[in-house]
Tab-separated table of C-alpha atoms in Angstrom:
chain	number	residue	atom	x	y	z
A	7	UNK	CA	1.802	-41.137	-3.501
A	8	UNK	CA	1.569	-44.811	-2.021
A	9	UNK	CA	-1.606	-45.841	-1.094
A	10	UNK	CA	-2.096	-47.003	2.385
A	11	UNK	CA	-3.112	-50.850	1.379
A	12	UNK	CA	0.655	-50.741	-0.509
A	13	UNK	CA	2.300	-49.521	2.782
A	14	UNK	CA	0.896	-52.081	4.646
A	15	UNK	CA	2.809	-54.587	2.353
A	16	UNK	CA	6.657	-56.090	3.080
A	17	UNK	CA	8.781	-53.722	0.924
A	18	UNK	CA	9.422	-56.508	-1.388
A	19	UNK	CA	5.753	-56.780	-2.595
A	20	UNK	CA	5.194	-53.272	-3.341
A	21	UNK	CA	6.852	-52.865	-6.606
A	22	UNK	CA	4.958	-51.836	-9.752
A	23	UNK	CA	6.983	-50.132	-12.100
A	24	UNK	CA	7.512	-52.848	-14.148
A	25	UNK	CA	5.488	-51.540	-17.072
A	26	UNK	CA	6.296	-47.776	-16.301
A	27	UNK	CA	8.529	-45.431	-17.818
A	28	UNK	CA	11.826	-43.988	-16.010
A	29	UNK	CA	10.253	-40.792	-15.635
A	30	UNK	CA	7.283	-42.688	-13.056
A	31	UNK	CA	10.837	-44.623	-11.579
A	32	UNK	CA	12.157	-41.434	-10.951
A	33	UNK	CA	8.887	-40.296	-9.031
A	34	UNK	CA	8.248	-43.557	-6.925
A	35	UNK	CA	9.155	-44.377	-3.298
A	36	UNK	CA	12.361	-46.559	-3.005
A	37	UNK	CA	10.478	-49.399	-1.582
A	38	UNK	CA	8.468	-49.677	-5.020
A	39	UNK	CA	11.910	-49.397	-6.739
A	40	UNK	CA	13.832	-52.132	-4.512
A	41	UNK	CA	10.727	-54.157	-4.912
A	42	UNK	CA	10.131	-53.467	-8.775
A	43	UNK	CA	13.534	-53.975	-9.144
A	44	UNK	CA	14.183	-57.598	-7.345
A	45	UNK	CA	11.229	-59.020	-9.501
A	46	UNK	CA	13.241	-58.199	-12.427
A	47	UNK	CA	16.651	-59.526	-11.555
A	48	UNK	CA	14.568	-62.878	-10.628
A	49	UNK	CA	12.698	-63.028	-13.503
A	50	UNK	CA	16.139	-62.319	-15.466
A	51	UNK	CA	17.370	-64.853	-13.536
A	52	UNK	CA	14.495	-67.335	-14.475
A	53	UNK	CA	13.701	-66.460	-18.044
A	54	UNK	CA	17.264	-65.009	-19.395
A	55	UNK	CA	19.806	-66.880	-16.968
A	56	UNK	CA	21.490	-63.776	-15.716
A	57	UNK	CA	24.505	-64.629	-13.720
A	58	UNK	CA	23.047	-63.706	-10.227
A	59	UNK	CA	24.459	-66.106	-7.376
A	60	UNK	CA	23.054	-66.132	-3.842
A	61	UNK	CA	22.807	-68.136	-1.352
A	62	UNK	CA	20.766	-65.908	1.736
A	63	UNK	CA	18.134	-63.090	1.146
A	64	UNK	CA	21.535	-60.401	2.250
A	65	UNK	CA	23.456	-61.929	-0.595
A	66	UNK	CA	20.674	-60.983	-2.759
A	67	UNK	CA	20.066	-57.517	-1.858
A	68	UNK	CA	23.538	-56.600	-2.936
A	69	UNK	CA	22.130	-57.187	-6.812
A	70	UNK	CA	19.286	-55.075	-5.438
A	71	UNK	CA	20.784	-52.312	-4.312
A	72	UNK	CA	22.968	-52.274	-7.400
A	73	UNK	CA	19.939	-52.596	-10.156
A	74	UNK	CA	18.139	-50.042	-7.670
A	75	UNK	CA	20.943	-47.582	-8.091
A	76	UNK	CA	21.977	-47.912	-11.848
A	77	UNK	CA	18.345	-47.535	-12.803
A	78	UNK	CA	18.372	-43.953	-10.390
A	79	UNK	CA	21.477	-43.616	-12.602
A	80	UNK	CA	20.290	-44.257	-16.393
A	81	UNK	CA	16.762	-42.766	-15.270
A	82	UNK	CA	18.441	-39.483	-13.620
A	83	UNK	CA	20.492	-39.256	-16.865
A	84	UNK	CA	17.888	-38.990	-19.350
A	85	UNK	CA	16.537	-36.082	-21.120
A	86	UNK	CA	12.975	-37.564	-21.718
A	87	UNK	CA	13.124	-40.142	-19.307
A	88	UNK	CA	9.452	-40.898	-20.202
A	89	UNK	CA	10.020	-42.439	-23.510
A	90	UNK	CA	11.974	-45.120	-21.894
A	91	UNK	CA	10.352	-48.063	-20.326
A	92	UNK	CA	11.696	-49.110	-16.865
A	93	UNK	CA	12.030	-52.927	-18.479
A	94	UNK	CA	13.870	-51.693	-21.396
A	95	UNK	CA	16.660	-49.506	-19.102
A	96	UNK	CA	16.591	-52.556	-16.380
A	97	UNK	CA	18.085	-55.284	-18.987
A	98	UNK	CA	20.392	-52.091	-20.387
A	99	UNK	CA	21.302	-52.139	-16.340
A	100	UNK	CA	21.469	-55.476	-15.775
A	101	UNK	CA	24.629	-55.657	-19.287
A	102	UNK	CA	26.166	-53.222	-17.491
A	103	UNK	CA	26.504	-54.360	-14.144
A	104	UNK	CA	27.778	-57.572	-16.062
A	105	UNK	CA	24.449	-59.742	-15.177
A	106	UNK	CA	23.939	-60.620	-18.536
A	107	UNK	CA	25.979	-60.386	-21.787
A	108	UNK	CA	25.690	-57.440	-24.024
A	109	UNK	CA	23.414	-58.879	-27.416
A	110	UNK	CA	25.426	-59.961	-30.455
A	111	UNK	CA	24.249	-56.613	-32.661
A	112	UNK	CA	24.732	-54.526	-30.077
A	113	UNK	CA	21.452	-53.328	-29.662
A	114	UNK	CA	18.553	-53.284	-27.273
A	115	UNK	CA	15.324	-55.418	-28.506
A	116	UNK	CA	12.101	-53.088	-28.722
């Protein structure tokens, strides 16, 4: 459950799942998803040059929404989903939604 400080926060602020597993995604308010997951497409955006283009905050929430849902996807999927870091499926998510090229090997990093 949210604590009352975190609801008092814009949505965008309240995310926290970065160091999580999918099983704690799969648990968490969608506010603390959306949130979690906008600070990763930004920091992929920073630090791995995913292709994200936007121009207004509405532009942006489409790559939201769509992170947001593949990780209820990939998270909803999973037999142990708490083996599997929420980082770990986001950049999996992100190659699939075609934000950032799949690695040369083929493989995920650890």
């Amino acid at each position: 459950m949210e604590s009352q400080a975190t609801s008092d926060l814009p949505w965008w602020q309240q995310g926290n799942l970065h160091d999580k597993t999918l099983a704690e995604w799969l648990q968490a308010e969608a506010n603390n998803r959306m949130a979690t997951s906008l600070d990763m497409l930004v920091s992929m955006q920073e630090d791995l040059g995913a292709e994200i283009s936007y121009q207004q905050g509405d532009e942006l929430m489409r790559y939201v929404f769509e992170m947001t849902g593949c990780l209820d996807a990939i998270a909803q999927q999973q037999a142990e989903p708490e083996q599997i870091p929420v980082s770990r499926a986001a950049l999996a998510a992100a190659r699939a939604l075609g934000y950032m090229p799949p690695p040369e090997d083929n493989t995920l990093p650890n």
